[in-house]
Amino acid sequence: MNAIHWSAFAALIIASTAAAFASSDAATPVSASTTASATASTVKDGRALFLQHCGYCHLPGGTGTIQLQRRWGKERSLLAERTDLPADYVKAVARHGVFSMPPITRVEVTDDELEKLAAFLATPDKDKAQAR
């Protein structure tokens, strides 16, 4: 299978995972304010978890950051600085992996820890700054 086929396959996996999350949450309406801001404590915990479990690859100079920069450009390479990462997407990518990123098991990061980590990455920059 060539690179184009692998890219298409990965995109299909991500899309189907996102669709599964969307359909499971469709019955529960959630306000924009609820999803847009996590509590300061959750964001602070999520930041610590990000540094502990993800920072090795996703801080400046890390393999994940380098790969994201090659694929999406410098402005989208540092995950903690992005504002376009929905929590459900972060959880899906973490659990299933994508491209060169391996899946993260529940042994490595529990579901509760992943919730906090995803909340941190899905929080707008101004709220992340308060968590430092």
PDB file of C-alpha atoms in Angstrom:
ATOM      1  CA  MET A   1       0.000   0.000   0.000  1.00  0.00           C
ATOM      2  CA  ASN A   2       1.481   3.368  -0.937  1.00  0.00           C
ATOM      3  CA  ALA A   3       1.531   6.543   1.175  1.00  0.00           C
ATOM      4  CA  ILE A   4      -1.639   7.951  -0.400  1.00  0.00           C
ATOM      5  CA  HIS A   5      -3.573   4.808   0.443  1.00  0.00           C
ATOM      6  CA  TRP A   6      -2.269   4.849   4.044  1.00  0.00           C
ATOM      7  CA  SER A   7      -3.255   8.520   4.383  1.00  0.00           C
ATOM      8  CA  ALA A   8      -6.727   7.796   3.045  1.00  0.00           C
ATOM      9  CA  PHE A   9      -7.042   4.796   5.365  1.00  0.00           C
ATOM     10  CA  ALA A  10      -5.986   6.872   8.390  1.00  0.00           C
ATOM     11  CA  ALA A  11      -8.430   9.639   7.440  1.00  0.00           C
ATOM     12  CA  LEU A  12     -11.214   7.062   7.185  1.00  0.00           C
ATOM     13  CA  ILE A  13     -10.378   5.685  10.646  1.00  0.00           C
ATOM     14  CA  ILE A  14     -10.376   9.175  12.177  1.00  0.00           C
ATOM     15  CA  ALA A  15     -13.622  10.134  10.458  1.00  0.00           C
ATOM     16  CA  SER A  16     -15.397   6.963  11.536  1.00  0.00           C
ATOM     17  CA  THR A  17     -14.154   7.366  15.112  1.00  0.00           C
ATOM     18  CA  ALA A  18     -15.320  10.979  15.191  1.00  0.00           C
ATOM     19  CA  ALA A  19     -18.700   9.921  13.786  1.00  0.00           C
ATOM     20  CA  ALA A  20     -19.036   7.280  16.495  1.00  0.00           C
ATOM     21  CA  PHE A  21     -18.347   9.867  19.198  1.00  0.00           C
ATOM     22  CA  ALA A  22     -20.768  12.327  17.612  1.00  0.00           C
ATOM     23  CA  SER A  23     -23.582   9.792  17.389  1.00  0.00           C
ATOM     24  CA  SER A  24     -23.108   8.616  20.980  1.00  0.00           C
ATOM     25  CA  ASP A  25     -23.364  12.178  22.285  1.00  0.00           C
ATOM     26  CA  ALA A  26     -26.162  13.278  19.944  1.00  0.00           C
ATOM     27  CA  ALA A  27     -28.924  12.533  22.459  1.00  0.00           C
ATOM     28  CA  THR A  28     -27.361  14.732  25.140  1.00  0.00           C
ATOM     29  CA  PRO A  29     -27.458  18.437  24.297  1.00  0.00           C
ATOM     30  CA  VAL A  30     -24.490  20.340  25.702  1.00  0.00           C
ATOM     31  CA  SER A  31     -24.217  24.097  25.862  1.00  0.00           C
ATOM     32  CA  ALA A  32     -21.313  25.826  24.168  1.00  0.00           C
ATOM     33  CA  SER A  33     -20.174  27.301  27.475  1.00  0.00           C
ATOM     34  CA  THR A  34     -19.988  23.818  29.027  1.00  0.00           C
ATOM     35  CA  THR A  35     -17.784  22.399  26.279  1.00  0.00           C
ATOM     36  CA  ALA A  36     -15.733  25.559  25.725  1.00  0.00           C
ATOM     37  CA  SER A  37     -14.391  25.880  29.237  1.00  0.00           C
ATOM     38  CA  ALA A  38     -13.247  23.230  31.649  1.00  0.00           C
ATOM     39  CA  THR A  39     -12.738  24.012  35.301  1.00  0.00           C
ATOM     40  CA  ALA A  40      -9.389  25.540  36.199  1.00  0.00           C
ATOM     41  CA  SER A  41      -8.550  22.466  38.266  1.00  0.00           C
ATOM     42  CA  THR A  42      -9.268  20.070  35.384  1.00  0.00           C
ATOM     43  CA  VAL A  43      -7.201  22.174  32.992  1.00  0.00           C
ATOM     44  CA  LYS A  44      -4.319  22.360  35.478  1.00  0.00           C
ATOM     45  CA  ASP A  45      -4.438  18.580  36.007  1.00  0.00           C
ATOM     46  CA  GLY A  46      -4.661  18.067  32.242  1.00  0.00           C
ATOM     47  CA  ARG A  47      -1.630  20.276  31.677  1.00  0.00           C
ATOM     48  CA  ALA A  48       0.400  18.241  34.179  1.00  0.00           C
ATOM     49  CA  LEU A  49      -0.723  15.014  32.487  1.00  0.00           C
ATOM     50  CA  PHE A  50       0.163  16.445  29.072  1.00  0.00           C
ATOM     51  CA  LEU A  51       3.658  17.307  30.262  1.00  0.00           C
ATOM     52  CA  GLN A  52       4.066  13.880  31.881  1.00  0.00           C
ATOM     53  CA  HIS A  53       2.669  11.650  29.123  1.00  0.00           C
ATOM     54  CA  CYS A  54       2.760  13.684  25.902  1.00  0.00           C
ATOM     55  CA  GLY A  55       5.462  16.315  26.327  1.00  0.00           C
ATOM     56  CA  TYR A  56       8.319  14.049  25.322  1.00  0.00           C
ATOM     57  CA  CYS A  57       6.969  13.998  21.757  1.00  0.00           C
ATOM     58  CA  HIS A  58       4.690  17.053  21.652  1.00  0.00           C
ATOM     59  CA  LEU A  59       6.797  19.868  23.124  1.00  0.00           C
ATOM     60  CA  PRO A  60       9.207  21.927  20.950  1.00  0.00           C
ATOM     61  CA  GLY A  61      11.759  19.667  19.283  1.00  0.00           C
ATOM     62  CA  GLY A  62       9.806  16.474  19.964  1.00  0.00           C
ATOM     63  CA  THR A  63       9.160  13.850  17.317  1.00  0.00           C
ATOM     64  CA  GLY A  64       5.404  14.463  17.344  1.00  0.00           C
ATOM     65  CA  THR A  65       5.882  18.213  16.949  1.00  0.00           C
ATOM     66  CA  ILE A  66       8.310  17.696  14.065  1.00  0.00           C
ATOM     67  CA  GLN A  67       5.912  15.290  12.323  1.00  0.00           C
ATOM     68  CA  LEU A  68       2.952  17.647  12.796  1.00  0.00           C
ATOM     69  CA  GLN A  69       5.000  20.556  11.452  1.00  0.00           C
ATOM     70  CA  ARG A  70       5.874  18.584   8.327  1.00  0.00           C
ATOM     71  CA  ARG A  71       2.253  17.573   7.824  1.00  0.00           C
ATOM     72  CA  TRP A  72       0.320  20.712   8.900  1.00  0.00           C
ATOM     73  CA  GLY A  73       2.852  23.565   9.177  1.00  0.00           C
ATOM     74  CA  LYS A  74       4.581  25.262  12.102  1.00  0.00           C
ATOM     75  CA  GLU A  75       1.466  27.120  13.296  1.00  0.00           C
ATOM     76  CA  ARG A  76      -0.328  23.798  13.984  1.00  0.00           C
ATOM     77  CA  SER A  77       2.608  21.752  15.278  1.00  0.00           C
ATOM     78  CA  LEU A  78       2.506  22.485  19.026  1.00  0.00           C
ATOM     79  CA  LEU A  79      -0.599  20.807  20.445  1.00  0.00           C
ATOM     80  CA  ALA A  80      -0.741  22.870  23.651  1.00  0.00           C
ATOM     81  CA  GLU A  81      -0.935  26.086  21.607  1.00  0.00           C
ATOM     82  CA  ARG A  82      -3.746  24.948  19.324  1.00  0.00           C
ATOM     83  CA  THR A  83      -7.349  26.032  19.765  1.00  0.00           C
ATOM     84  CA  ASP A  84      -8.906  23.749  17.133  1.00  0.00           C
ATOM     85  CA  LEU A  85      -8.703  20.396  18.932  1.00  0.00           C
ATOM     86  CA  PRO A  86     -12.069  19.118  20.194  1.00  0.00           C
ATOM     87  CA  ALA A  87     -11.759  16.897  23.269  1.00  0.00           C
ATOM     88  CA  ASP A  88     -13.435  13.937  21.507  1.00  0.00           C
ATOM     89  CA  TYR A  89     -10.906  14.139  18.676  1.00  0.00           C
ATOM     90  CA  VAL A  90      -7.985  14.197  21.135  1.00  0.00           C
ATOM     91  CA  LYS A  91      -9.369  11.123  22.908  1.00  0.00           C
ATOM     92  CA  ALA A  92      -9.922   9.245  19.640  1.00  0.00           C
ATOM     93  CA  VAL A  93      -6.412   9.948  18.365  1.00  0.00           C
ATOM     94  CA  ALA A  94      -4.869   9.086  21.737  1.00  0.00           C
ATOM     95  CA  ARG A  95      -6.671   5.745  21.994  1.00  0.00           C
ATOM     96  CA  HIS A  96      -6.367   4.690  18.333  1.00  0.00           C
ATOM     97  CA  GLY A  97      -3.176   6.430  17.217  1.00  0.00           C
ATOM     98  CA  VAL A  98      -2.748   8.126  13.854  1.00  0.00           C
ATOM     99  CA  PHE A  99       0.082   8.169  11.310  1.00  0.00           C
ATOM    100  CA  SER A 100       3.314   7.692  13.302  1.00  0.00           C
ATOM    101  CA  MET A 101       1.682   8.178  16.711  1.00  0.00           C
ATOM    102  CA  PRO A 102       0.985   4.881  18.457  1.00  0.00           C
ATOM    103  CA  PRO A 103      -2.225   4.306  20.416  1.00  0.00           C
ATOM    104  CA  ILE A 104      -2.087   5.066  24.145  1.00  0.00           C
ATOM    105  CA  THR A 105      -3.537   2.264  26.247  1.00  0.00           C
ATOM    106  CA  ARG A 106      -5.713   2.611  29.342  1.00  0.00           C
ATOM    107  CA  VAL A 107      -2.791   1.202  31.317  1.00  0.00           C
ATOM    108  CA  GLU A 108      -0.577   4.114  30.235  1.00  0.00           C
ATOM    109  CA  VAL A 109      -3.277   6.796  30.625  1.00  0.00           C
ATOM    110  CA  THR A 110      -6.559   5.995  32.364  1.00  0.00           C
ATOM    111  CA  ASP A 111      -9.891   7.164  30.941  1.00  0.00           C
ATOM    112  CA  ASP A 112     -10.152   9.754  33.735  1.00  0.00           C
ATOM    113  CA  GLU A 113      -6.659  11.068  32.971  1.00  0.00           C
ATOM    114  CA  LEU A 114      -7.446  11.176  29.256  1.00  0.00           C
ATOM    115  CA  GLU A 115     -10.594  13.220  29.972  1.00  0.00           C
ATOM    116  CA  LYS A 116      -8.482  15.812  31.828  1.00  0.00           C
ATOM    117  CA  LEU A 117      -5.761  15.783  29.192  1.00  0.00           C
ATOM    118  CA  ALA A 118      -8.309  16.246  26.392  1.00  0.00           C
ATOM    119  CA  ALA A 119     -10.017  19.051  28.335  1.00  0.00           C
ATOM    120  CA  PHE A 120      -6.665  20.835  28.593  1.00  0.00           C
ATOM    121  CA  LEU A 121      -5.963  20.558  24.859  1.00  0.00           C
ATOM    122  CA  ALA A 122      -9.532  21.599  23.960  1.00  0.00           C
ATOM    123  CA  THR A 123      -9.422  24.695  26.189  1.00  0.00           C
ATOM    124  CA  PRO A 124      -8.801  28.089  24.549  1.00  0.00           C
ATOM    125  CA  ASP A 125      -5.337  29.629  25.106  1.00  0.00           C
ATOM    126  CA  LYS A 126      -6.480  32.195  27.671  1.00  0.00           C
ATOM    127  CA  ASP A 127      -7.718  29.419  29.944  1.00  0.00           C
ATOM    128  CA  LYS A 128      -4.528  27.379  29.417  1.00  0.00           C
ATOM    129  CA  ALA A 129      -2.433  30.348  30.486  1.00  0.00           C
ATOM    130  CA  GLN A 130      -4.354  30.491  33.790  1.00  0.00           C
ATOM    131  CA  ALA A 131      -3.543  26.829  34.400  1.00  0.00           C
ATOM    132  CA  ARG A 132       0.233  27.461  34.477  1.00  0.00           C
TER     133      ARG A 132
END
